[in-house]
Coordinates of C-alpha atoms in Angstrom, one line a residue:
X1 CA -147.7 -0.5 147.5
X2 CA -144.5 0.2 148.8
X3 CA -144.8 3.9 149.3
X4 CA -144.8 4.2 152.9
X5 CA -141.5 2.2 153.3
X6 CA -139.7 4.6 150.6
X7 CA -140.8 7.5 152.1
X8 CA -139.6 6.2 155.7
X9 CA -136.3 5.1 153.8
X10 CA -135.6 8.7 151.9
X11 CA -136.6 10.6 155.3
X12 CA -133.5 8.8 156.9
X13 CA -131.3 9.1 153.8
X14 CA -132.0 12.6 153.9
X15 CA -131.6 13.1 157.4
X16 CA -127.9 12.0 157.2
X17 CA -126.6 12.8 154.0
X18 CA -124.7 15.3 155.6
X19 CA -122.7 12.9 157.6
X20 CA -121.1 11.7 154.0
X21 CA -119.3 14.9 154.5
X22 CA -119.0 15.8 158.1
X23 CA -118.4 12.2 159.1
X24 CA -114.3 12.6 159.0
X25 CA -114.6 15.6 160.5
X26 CA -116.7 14.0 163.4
X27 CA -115.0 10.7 163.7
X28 CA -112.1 10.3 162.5
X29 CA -110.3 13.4 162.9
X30 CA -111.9 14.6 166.4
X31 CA -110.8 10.8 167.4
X32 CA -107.1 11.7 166.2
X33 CA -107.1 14.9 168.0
X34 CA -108.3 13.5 171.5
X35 CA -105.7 10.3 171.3
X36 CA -102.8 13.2 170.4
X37 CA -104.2 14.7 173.9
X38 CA -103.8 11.4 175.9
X39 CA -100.3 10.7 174.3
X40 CA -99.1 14.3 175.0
X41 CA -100.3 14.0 178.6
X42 CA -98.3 10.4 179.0
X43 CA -95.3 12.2 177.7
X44 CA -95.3 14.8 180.3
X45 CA -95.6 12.5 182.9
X46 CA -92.3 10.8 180.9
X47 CA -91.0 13.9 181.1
X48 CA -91.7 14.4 185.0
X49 CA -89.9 11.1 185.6
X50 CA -86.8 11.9 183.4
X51 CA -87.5 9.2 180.6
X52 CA -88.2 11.8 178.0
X53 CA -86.9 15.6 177.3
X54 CA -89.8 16.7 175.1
X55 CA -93.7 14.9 176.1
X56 CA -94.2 15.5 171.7
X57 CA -91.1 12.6 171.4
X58 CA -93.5 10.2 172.3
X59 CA -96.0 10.6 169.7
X60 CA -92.6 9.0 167.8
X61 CA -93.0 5.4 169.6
X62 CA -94.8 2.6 168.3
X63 CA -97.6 0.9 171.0
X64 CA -95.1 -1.0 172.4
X65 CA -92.9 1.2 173.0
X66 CA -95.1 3.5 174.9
X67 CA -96.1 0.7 176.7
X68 CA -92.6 -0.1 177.9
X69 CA -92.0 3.4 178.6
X70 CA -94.9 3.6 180.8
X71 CA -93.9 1.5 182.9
X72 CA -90.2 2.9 183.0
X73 CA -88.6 0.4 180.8
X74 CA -86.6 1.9 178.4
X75 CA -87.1 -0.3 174.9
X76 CA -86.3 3.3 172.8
X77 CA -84.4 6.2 173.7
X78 CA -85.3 9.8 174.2
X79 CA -82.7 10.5 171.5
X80 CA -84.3 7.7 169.1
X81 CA -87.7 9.4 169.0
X82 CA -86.2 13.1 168.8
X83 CA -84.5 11.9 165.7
X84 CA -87.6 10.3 164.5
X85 CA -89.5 13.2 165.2
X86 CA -86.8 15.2 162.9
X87 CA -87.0 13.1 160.0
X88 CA -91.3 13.0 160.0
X89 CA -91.3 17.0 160.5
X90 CA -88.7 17.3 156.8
X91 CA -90.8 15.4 155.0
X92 CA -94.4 16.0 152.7
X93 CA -96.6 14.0 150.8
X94 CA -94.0 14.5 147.9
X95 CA -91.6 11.9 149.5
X96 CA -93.9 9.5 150.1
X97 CA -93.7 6.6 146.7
X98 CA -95.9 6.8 144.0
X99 CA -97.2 3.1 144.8
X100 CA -96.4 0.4 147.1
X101 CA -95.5 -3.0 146.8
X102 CA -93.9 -4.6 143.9
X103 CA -93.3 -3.2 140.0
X104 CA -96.7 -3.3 137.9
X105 CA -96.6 -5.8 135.4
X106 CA -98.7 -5.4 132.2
X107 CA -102.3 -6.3 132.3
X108 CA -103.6 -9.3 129.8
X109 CA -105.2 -8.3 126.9
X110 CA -108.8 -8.1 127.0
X111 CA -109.8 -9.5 123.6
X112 CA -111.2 -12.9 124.3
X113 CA -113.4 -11.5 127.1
X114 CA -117.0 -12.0 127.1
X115 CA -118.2 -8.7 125.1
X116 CA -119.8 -7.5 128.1
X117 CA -117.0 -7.4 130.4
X118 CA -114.6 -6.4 127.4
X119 CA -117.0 -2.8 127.2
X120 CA -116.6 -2.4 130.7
X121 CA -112.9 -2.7 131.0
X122 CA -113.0 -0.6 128.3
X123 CA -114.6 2.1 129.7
X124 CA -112.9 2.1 133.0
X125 CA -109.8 2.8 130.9
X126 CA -111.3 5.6 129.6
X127 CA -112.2 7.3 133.6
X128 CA -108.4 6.0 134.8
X129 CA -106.9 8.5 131.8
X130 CA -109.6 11.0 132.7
X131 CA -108.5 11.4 136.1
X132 CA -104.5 11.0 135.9
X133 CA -102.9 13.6 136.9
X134 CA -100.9 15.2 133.7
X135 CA -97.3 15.6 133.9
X136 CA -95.9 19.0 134.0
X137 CA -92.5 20.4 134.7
X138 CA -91.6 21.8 138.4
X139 CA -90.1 25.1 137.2
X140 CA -93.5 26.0 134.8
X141 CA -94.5 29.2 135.3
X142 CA -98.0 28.6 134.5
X143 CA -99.0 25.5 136.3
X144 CA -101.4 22.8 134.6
X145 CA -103.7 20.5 136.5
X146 CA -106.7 18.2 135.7
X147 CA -110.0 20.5 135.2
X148 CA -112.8 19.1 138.1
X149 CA -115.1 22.1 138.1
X150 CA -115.4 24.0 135.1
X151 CA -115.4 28.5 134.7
X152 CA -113.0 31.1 135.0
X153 CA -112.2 33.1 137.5
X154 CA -109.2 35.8 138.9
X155 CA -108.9 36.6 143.2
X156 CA -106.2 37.0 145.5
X157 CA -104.7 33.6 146.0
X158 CA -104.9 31.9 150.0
X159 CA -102.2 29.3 150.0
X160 CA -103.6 27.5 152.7
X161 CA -101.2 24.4 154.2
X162 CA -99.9 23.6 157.7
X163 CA -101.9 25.6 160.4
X164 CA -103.0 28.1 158.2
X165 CA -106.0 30.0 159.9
X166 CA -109.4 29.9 157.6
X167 CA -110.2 33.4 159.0
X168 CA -107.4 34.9 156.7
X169 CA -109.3 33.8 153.7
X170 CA -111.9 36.4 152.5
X171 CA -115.1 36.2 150.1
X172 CA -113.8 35.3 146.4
X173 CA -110.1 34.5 147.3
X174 CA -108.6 31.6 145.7
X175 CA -108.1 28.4 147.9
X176 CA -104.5 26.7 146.8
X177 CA -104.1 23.5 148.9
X178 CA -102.2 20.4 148.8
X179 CA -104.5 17.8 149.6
X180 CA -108.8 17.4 149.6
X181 CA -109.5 17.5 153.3
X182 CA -113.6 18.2 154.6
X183 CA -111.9 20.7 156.8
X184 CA -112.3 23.2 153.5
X185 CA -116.2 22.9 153.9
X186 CA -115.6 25.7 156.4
X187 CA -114.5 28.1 153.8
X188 CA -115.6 26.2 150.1
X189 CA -119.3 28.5 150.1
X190 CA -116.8 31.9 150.1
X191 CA -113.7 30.8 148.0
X192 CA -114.3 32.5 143.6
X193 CA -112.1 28.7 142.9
X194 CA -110.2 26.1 144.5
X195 CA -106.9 24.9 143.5
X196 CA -105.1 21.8 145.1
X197 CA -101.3 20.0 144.3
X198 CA -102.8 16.5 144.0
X199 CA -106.6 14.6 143.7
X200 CA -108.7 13.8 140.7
X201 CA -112.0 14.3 139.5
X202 CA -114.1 12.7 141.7
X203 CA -111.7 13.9 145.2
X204 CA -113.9 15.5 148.0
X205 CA -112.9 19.7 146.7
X206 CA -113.6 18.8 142.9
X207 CA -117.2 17.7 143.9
X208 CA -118.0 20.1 146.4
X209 CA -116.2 22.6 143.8
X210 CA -119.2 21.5 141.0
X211 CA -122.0 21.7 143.8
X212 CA -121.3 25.1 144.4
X213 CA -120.2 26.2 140.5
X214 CA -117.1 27.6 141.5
X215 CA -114.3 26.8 138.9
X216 CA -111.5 24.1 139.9
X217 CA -108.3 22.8 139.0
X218 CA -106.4 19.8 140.8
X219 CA -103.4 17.2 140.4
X220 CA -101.3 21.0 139.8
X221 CA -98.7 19.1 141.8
X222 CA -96.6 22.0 143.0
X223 CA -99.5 24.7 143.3
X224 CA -98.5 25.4 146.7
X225 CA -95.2 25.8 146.6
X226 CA -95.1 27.9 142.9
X227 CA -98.2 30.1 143.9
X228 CA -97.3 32.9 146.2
X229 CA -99.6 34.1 149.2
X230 CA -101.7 36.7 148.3
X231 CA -100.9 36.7 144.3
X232 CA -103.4 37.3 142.2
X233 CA -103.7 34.4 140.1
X234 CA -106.2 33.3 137.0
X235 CA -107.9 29.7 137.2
X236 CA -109.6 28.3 134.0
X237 CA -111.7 25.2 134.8
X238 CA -112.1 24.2 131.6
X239 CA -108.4 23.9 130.3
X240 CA -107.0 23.3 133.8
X241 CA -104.4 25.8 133.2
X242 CA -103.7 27.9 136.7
X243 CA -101.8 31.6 135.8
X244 CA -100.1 34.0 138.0
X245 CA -100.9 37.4 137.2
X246 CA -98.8 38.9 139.8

């Protein structure tokens, strides 16, 4: 009896299942890119009136801040931002703290839960140790990661990070990148494997990774930095081992 209102209800599920994807790309980082525009524009004008010597130092002030300089009140120096700018530029996502906020203390014991909830915390202990990354030393020369897509495969490794252009990476290279960005759908159908410093199991490559049965290794840490442009390099998605053949 309820047919008709399914159907209706999977024709508009289908219709924007792509936007699960695309949606970042779309909003949020078109969005980032057109307020980096308006800043950058403000700062020339800074720079026209004397207040700045670089219109990219502004992208360093809080709202405030480029408020107040806006209107030629001068609640942060020119030299203030340029250092700021400095000390953003020499740092990565490997400076950045493992958590926030204070020590974690150690949870209760779960015995004495009702047996219900005690299976489910039980079994989300079980997916947490699944999808941690394993520890590994910096100076390996085979790197380890988590397995996400399962297969072996050997290509020419892309290390693609910063402003690398996609149009350098070829049909069955081997994507090595630091984070899981939707950017990558641009290049994920004609990559042999995928190979990333951080994420888990269930991060936007390792899915994308098993939809297109293309072997995949994350959480290698230090992939990018270890694995050299162009090297030819072996990934096994079922051990999660990443070697450099040369």
């Amino acid at each position: 009896e309820h047919r008709e209102t399914f159907d209706a209800e999977l024709a508009d599920a289908r219709s924007i299942a792509r936007l699960k994807d695309e949606r970042g790309i779309y909003n949020d980082v078109w969005a980032t890119g057109i307020m980096r525009k308006a800043i950058l524009a403000a700062g020339r004008q800074l720079v026209e009136d004397g207040l700045l010597s670089d219109s990219e130092n502004l992208i360093e002030a809080d709202w405030a801040e480029m408020q107040s300089l806006l209107r030629g009140v001068m609640s942060v120096t020119d030299a203030e931002l340029a250092d700021r700018r400095v000390e953003r530029m020499s740092l990565t996502w490997r400076d950045a703290p493992a958590r926030l906020g204070p020590p974690l203390t150690t949870p209760p014991p779960i015995e004495g839960l009702p047996p219900e909830v005690e299976r489910l915390y039980k079994a989300l202990e079980i997916v947490e140790k699944s999808i941690r990354p394993p520890a590994m030393s910096e100076d390996a020369p085979d790197l380890t990661g988590t397995a996400a897509s399962k297969g072996t495969y050997e290509g020419r490794a892309r290390v693609a990070v910063g402003d690398y252009r996609f149009d350098q990476i070829d049909q069955g290279d081997v994507l090595v990148t630091s984070t899981h960005s939707e950017a990558f759908n641009a290049v994920a159908g004609r990559v042999g494997a995928i190979v990333t410093d951080t994420g888990g199991i269930l991060s936007h490559l390792s899915i994308v990774s098993r939809e297109l049965g293309i072997p995949c290794v994350v959480a290698c840490k230090n992939a990018t930095t270890v694995i050299p442009e162009g090297a030819m390099v072996r990934v096994d998605g079922n051990s999660g081992a990443v070697t450099i053949l040369g």
